[in-house]
PDB file of C-alpha atoms in Angstrom:
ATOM      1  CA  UNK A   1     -61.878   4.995  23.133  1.00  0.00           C
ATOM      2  CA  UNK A   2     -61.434   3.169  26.451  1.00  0.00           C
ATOM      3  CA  UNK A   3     -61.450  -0.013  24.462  1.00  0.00           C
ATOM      4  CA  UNK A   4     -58.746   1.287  22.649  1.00  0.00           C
ATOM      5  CA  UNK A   5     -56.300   2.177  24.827  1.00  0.00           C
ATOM      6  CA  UNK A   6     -57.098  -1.139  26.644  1.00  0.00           C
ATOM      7  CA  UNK A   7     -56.948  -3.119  24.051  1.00  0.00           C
ATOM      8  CA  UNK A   8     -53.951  -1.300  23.043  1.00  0.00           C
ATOM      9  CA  UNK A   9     -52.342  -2.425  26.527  1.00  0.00           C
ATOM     10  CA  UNK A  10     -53.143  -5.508  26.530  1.00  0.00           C
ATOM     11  CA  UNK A  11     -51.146  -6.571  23.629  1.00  0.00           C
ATOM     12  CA  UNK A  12     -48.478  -4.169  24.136  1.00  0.00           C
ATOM     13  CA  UNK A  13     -47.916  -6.564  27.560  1.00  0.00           C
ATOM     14  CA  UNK A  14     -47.958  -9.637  26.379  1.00  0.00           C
ATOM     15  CA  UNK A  15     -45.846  -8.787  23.518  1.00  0.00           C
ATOM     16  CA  UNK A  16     -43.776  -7.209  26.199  1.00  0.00           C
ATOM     17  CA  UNK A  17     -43.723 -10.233  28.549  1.00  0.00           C
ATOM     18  CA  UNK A  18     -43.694 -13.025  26.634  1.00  0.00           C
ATOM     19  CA  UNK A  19     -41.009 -15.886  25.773  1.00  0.00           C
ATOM     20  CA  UNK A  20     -40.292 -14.084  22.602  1.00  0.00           C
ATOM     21  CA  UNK A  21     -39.381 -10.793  23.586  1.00  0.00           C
ATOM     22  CA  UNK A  22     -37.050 -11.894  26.584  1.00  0.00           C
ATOM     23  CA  UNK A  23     -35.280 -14.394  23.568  1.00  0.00           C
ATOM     24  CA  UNK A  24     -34.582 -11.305  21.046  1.00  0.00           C
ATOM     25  CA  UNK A  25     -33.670  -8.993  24.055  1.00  0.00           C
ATOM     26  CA  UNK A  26     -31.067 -11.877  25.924  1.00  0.00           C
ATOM     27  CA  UNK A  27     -30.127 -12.086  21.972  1.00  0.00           C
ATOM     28  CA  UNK A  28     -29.549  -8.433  21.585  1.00  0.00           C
ATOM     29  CA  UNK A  29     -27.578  -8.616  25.226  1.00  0.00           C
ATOM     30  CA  UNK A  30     -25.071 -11.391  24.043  1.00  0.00           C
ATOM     31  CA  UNK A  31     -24.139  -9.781  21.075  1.00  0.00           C
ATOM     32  CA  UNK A  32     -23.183  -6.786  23.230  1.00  0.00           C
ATOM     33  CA  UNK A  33     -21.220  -8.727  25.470  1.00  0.00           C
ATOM     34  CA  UNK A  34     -19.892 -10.906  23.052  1.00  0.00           C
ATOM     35  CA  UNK A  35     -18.667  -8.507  20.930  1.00  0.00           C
ATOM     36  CA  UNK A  36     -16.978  -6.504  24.166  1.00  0.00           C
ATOM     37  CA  UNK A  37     -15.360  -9.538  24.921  1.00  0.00           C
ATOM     38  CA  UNK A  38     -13.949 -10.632  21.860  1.00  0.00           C
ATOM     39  CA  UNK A  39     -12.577  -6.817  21.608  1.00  0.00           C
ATOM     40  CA  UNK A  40     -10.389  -7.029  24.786  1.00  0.00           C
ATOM     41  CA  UNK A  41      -8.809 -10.145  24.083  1.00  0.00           C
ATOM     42  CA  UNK A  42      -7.912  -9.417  20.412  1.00  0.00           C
ATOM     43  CA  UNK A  43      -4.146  -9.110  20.220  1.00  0.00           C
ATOM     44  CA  UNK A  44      -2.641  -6.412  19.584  1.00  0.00           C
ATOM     45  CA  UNK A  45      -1.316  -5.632  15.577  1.00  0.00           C
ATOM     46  CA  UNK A  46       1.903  -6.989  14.865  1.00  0.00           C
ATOM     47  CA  UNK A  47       4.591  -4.028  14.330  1.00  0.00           C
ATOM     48  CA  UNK A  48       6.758  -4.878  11.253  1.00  0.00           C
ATOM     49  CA  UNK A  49      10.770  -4.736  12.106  1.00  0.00           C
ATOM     50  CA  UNK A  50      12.539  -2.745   9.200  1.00  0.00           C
ATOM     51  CA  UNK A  51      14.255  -6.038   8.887  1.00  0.00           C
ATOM     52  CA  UNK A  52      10.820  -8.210   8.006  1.00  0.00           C
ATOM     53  CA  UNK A  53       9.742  -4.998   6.046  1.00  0.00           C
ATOM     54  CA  UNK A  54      13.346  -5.663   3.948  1.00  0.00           C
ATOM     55  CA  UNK A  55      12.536  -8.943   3.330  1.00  0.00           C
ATOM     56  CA  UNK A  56       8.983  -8.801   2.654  1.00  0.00           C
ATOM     57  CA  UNK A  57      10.079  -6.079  -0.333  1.00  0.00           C
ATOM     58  CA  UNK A  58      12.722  -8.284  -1.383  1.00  0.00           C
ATOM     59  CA  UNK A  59      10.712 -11.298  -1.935  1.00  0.00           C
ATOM     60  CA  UNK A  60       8.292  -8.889  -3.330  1.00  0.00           C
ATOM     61  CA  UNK A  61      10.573  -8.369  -6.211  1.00  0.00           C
ATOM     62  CA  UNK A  62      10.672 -12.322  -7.232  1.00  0.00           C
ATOM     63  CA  UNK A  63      10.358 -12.793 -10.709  1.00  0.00           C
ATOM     64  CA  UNK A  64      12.011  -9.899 -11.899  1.00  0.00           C
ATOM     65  CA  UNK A  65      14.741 -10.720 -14.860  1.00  0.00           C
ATOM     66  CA  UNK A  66      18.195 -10.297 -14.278  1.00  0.00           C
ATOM     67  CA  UNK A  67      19.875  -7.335 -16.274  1.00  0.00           C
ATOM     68  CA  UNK A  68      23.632  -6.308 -15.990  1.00  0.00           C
ATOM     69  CA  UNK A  69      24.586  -3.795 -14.008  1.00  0.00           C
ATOM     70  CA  UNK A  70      20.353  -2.918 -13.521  1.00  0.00           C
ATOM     71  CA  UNK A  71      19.617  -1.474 -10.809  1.00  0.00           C
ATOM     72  CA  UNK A  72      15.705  -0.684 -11.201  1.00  0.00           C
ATOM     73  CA  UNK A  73      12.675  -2.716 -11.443  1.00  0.00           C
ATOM     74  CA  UNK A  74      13.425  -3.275 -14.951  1.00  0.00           C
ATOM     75  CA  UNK A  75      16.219  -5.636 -14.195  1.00  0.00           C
ATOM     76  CA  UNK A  76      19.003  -6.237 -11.476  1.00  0.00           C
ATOM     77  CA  UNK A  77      22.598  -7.988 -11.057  1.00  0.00           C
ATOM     78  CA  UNK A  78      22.882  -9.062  -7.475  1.00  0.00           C
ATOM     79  CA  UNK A  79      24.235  -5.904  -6.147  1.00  0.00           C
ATOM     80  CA  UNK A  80      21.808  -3.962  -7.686  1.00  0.00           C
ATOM     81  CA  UNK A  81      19.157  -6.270  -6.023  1.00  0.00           C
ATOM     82  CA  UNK A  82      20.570  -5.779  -2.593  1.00  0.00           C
ATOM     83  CA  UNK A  83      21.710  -1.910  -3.192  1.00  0.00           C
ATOM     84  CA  UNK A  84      17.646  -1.438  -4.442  1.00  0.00           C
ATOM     85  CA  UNK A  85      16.125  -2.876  -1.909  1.00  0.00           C
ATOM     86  CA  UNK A  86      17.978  -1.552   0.826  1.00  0.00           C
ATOM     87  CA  UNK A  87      17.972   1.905  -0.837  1.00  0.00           C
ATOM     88  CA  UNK A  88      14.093   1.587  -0.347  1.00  0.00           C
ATOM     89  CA  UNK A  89      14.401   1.841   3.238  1.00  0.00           C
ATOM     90  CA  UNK A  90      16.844   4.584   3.592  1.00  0.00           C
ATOM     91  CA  UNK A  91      20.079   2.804   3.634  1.00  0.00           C
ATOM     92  CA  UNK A  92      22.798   4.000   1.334  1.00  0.00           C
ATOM     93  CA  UNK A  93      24.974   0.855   0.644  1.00  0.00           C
ATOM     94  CA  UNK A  94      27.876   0.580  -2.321  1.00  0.00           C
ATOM     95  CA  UNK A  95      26.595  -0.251  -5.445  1.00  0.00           C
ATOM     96  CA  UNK A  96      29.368  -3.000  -5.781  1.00  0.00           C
ATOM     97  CA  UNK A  97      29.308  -6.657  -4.204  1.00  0.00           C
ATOM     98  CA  UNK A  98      33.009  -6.489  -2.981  1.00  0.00           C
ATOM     99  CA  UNK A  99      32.233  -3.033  -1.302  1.00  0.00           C
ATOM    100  CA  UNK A 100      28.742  -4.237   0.416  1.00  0.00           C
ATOM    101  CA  UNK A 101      31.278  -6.835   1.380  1.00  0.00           C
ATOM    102  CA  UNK A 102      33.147  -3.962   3.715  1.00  0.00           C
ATOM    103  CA  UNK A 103      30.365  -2.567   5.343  1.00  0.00           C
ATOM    104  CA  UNK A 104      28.227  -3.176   8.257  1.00  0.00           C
ATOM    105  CA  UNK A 105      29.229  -6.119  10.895  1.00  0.00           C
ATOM    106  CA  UNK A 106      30.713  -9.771   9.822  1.00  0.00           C
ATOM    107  CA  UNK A 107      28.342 -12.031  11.365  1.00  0.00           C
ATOM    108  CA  UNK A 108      28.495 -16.145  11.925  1.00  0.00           C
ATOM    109  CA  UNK A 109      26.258 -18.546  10.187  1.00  0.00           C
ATOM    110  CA  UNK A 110      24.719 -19.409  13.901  1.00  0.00           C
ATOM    111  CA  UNK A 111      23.627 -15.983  14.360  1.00  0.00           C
ATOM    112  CA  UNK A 112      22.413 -14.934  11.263  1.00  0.00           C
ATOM    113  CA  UNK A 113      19.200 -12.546  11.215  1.00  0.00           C
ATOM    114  CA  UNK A 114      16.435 -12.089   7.667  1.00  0.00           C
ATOM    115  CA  UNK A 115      17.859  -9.027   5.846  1.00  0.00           C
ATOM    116  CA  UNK A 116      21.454  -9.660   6.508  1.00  0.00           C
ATOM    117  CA  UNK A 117      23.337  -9.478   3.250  1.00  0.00           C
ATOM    118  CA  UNK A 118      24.807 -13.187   2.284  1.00  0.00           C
ATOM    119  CA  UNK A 119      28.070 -13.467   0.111  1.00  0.00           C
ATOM    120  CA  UNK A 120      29.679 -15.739  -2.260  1.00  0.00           C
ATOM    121  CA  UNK A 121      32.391 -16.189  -5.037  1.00  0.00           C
ATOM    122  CA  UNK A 122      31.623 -15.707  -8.189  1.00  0.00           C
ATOM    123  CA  UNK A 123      31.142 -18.541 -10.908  1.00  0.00           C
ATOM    124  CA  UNK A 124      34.781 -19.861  -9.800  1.00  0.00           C
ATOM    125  CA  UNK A 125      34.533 -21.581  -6.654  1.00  0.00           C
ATOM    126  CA  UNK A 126      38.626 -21.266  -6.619  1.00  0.00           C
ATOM    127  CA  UNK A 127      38.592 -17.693  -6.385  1.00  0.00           C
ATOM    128  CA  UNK A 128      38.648 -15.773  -3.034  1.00  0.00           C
ATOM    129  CA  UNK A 129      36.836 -13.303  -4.073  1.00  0.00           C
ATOM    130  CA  UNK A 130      33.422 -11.465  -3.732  1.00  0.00           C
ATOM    131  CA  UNK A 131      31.052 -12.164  -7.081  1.00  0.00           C
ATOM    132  CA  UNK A 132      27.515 -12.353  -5.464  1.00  0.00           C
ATOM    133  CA  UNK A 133      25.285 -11.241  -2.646  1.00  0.00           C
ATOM    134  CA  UNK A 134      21.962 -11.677  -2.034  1.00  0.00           C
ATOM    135  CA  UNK A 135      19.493 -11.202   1.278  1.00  0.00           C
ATOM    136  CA  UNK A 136      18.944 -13.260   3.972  1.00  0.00           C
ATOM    137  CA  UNK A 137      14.949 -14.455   4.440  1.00  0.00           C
ATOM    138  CA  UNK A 138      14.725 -16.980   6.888  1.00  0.00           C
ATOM    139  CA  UNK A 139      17.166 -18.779   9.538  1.00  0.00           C
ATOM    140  CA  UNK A 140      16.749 -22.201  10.579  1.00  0.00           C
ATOM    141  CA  UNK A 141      17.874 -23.920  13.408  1.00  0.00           C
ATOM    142  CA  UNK A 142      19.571 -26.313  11.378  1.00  0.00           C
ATOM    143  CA  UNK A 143      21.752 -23.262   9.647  1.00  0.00           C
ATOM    144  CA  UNK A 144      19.738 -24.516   6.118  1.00  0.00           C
ATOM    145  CA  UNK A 145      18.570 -21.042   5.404  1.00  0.00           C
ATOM    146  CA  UNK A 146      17.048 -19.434   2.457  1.00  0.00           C
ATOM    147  CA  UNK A 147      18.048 -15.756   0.351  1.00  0.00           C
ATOM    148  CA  UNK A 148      16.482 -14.044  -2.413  1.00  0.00           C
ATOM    149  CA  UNK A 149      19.421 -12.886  -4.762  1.00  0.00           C
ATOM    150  CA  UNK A 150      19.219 -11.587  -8.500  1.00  0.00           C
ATOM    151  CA  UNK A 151      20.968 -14.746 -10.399  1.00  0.00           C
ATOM    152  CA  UNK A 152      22.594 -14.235 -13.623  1.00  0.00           C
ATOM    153  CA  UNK A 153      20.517 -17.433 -15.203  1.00  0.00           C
ATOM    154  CA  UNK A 154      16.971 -17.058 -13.846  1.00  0.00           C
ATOM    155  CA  UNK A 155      16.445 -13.463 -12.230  1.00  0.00           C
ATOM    156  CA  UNK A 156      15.031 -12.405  -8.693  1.00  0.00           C
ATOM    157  CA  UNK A 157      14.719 -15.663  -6.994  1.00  0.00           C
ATOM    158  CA  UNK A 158      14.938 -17.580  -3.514  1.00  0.00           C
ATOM    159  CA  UNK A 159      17.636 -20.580  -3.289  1.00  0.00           C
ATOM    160  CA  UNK A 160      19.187 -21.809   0.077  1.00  0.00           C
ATOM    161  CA  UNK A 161      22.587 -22.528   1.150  1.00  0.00           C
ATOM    162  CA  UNK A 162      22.167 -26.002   1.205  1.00  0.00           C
ATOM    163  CA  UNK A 163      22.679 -26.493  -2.606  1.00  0.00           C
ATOM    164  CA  UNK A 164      25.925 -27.366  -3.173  1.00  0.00           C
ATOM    165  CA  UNK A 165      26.760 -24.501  -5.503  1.00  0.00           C
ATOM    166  CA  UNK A 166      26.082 -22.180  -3.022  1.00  0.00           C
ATOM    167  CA  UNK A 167      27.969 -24.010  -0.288  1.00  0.00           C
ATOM    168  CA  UNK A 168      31.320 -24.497  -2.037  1.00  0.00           C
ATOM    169  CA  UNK A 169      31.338 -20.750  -2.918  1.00  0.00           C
ATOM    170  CA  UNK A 170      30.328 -19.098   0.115  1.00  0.00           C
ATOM    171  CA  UNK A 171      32.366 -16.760   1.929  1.00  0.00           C
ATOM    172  CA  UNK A 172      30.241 -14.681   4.529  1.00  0.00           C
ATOM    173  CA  UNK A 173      27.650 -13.050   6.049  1.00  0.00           C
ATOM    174  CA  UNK A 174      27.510  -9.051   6.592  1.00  0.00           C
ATOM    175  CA  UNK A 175      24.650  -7.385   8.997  1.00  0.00           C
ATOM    176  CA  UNK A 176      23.979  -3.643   7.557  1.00  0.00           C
ATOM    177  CA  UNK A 177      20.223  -3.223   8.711  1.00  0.00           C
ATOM    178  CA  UNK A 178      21.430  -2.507  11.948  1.00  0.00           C
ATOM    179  CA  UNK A 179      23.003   0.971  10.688  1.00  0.00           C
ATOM    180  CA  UNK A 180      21.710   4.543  10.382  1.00  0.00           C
ATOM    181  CA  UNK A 181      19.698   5.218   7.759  1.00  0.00           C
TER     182      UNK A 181
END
């Protein structure tokens, strides 16, 4: 029995002391620390704004066919796009272009913000009046900016102000995320 238990001890120490062991427990140790580390200087998760939450759903809806006076999933006009999307989020904004056109704050090309409703004439570029809207998505320095809009031709889509049909027809910007929903 004694040359059990001595035998027993033997190996148990020089599994215990040799180059091995110390390399799977300073293995073991590393991962610990490693892993402690890398947990402290993770950064934090971003926080959505309502307005990048606006425009994420808005771009979400790309695709989708355009549809007279639609106001569902099934199919928009450009009011209907805007009045959907920002119904989504709580906000109760006219159905109509020219009365999205009244509300909120007029704001300047320069200071533009994504989700800020984007207006235009209609098909004639001589008339003053409201015929589309869409949503602001991005804002360059530059003032070459994108907005997803429900277009009579082509549906839910993303075109920029630096087309010239857009430019000749448009006629202002409108900031209505800012208001209580």
């Amino acid at each position: 029995m004694f040359n059990l238990i001595h035998a027993f001890y033997y190996y148990l120490k020089r599994i215990l002391f040799s180059g091995y062991t110390y390399f799977v427990i300073g293995m073991i140790l590393l991962l610990v620390f490693a892993g402690n580390f890398r947990k402290q200087n993770e950064e934090p998760a971003k926080i959505e704004s309502t307005q990048e939450k606006i425009v994420d759903y808005a771009i979400s809806l790309k695709g989708i066919d355009y549809r007279s006076g639609g106001v569902n999933a099934e199919g928009f006009d450009c009011s209907g796009f805007t009045y959907f999307v920002y119904k989504k989020f709580g906000y109760d904004i006219p159905r109509s272009s020219r009365a999205q056109f009244e509300i909120g704050t007029s704001v300047e090309v320069n200071n533009l913000a994504p989700a800020d409703l984007i207006f235009f004439k209609g098909r004639n570029k001589k008339s003053s009046q409201i015929g589309h809207v869409g949503i602001v998505i991005s804002n360059p320095a530059q003032g070459n900016f994108a907005f997803v809009h429900s277009s009579s031709s082509k549906g839910v889509k993303i075109d920029s102000l630096h087309t010239k049909y857009y430019q000749e027809r448009f006629l202002g910007i409108r900031r209505v995320f800012n208001l209580q929903n």
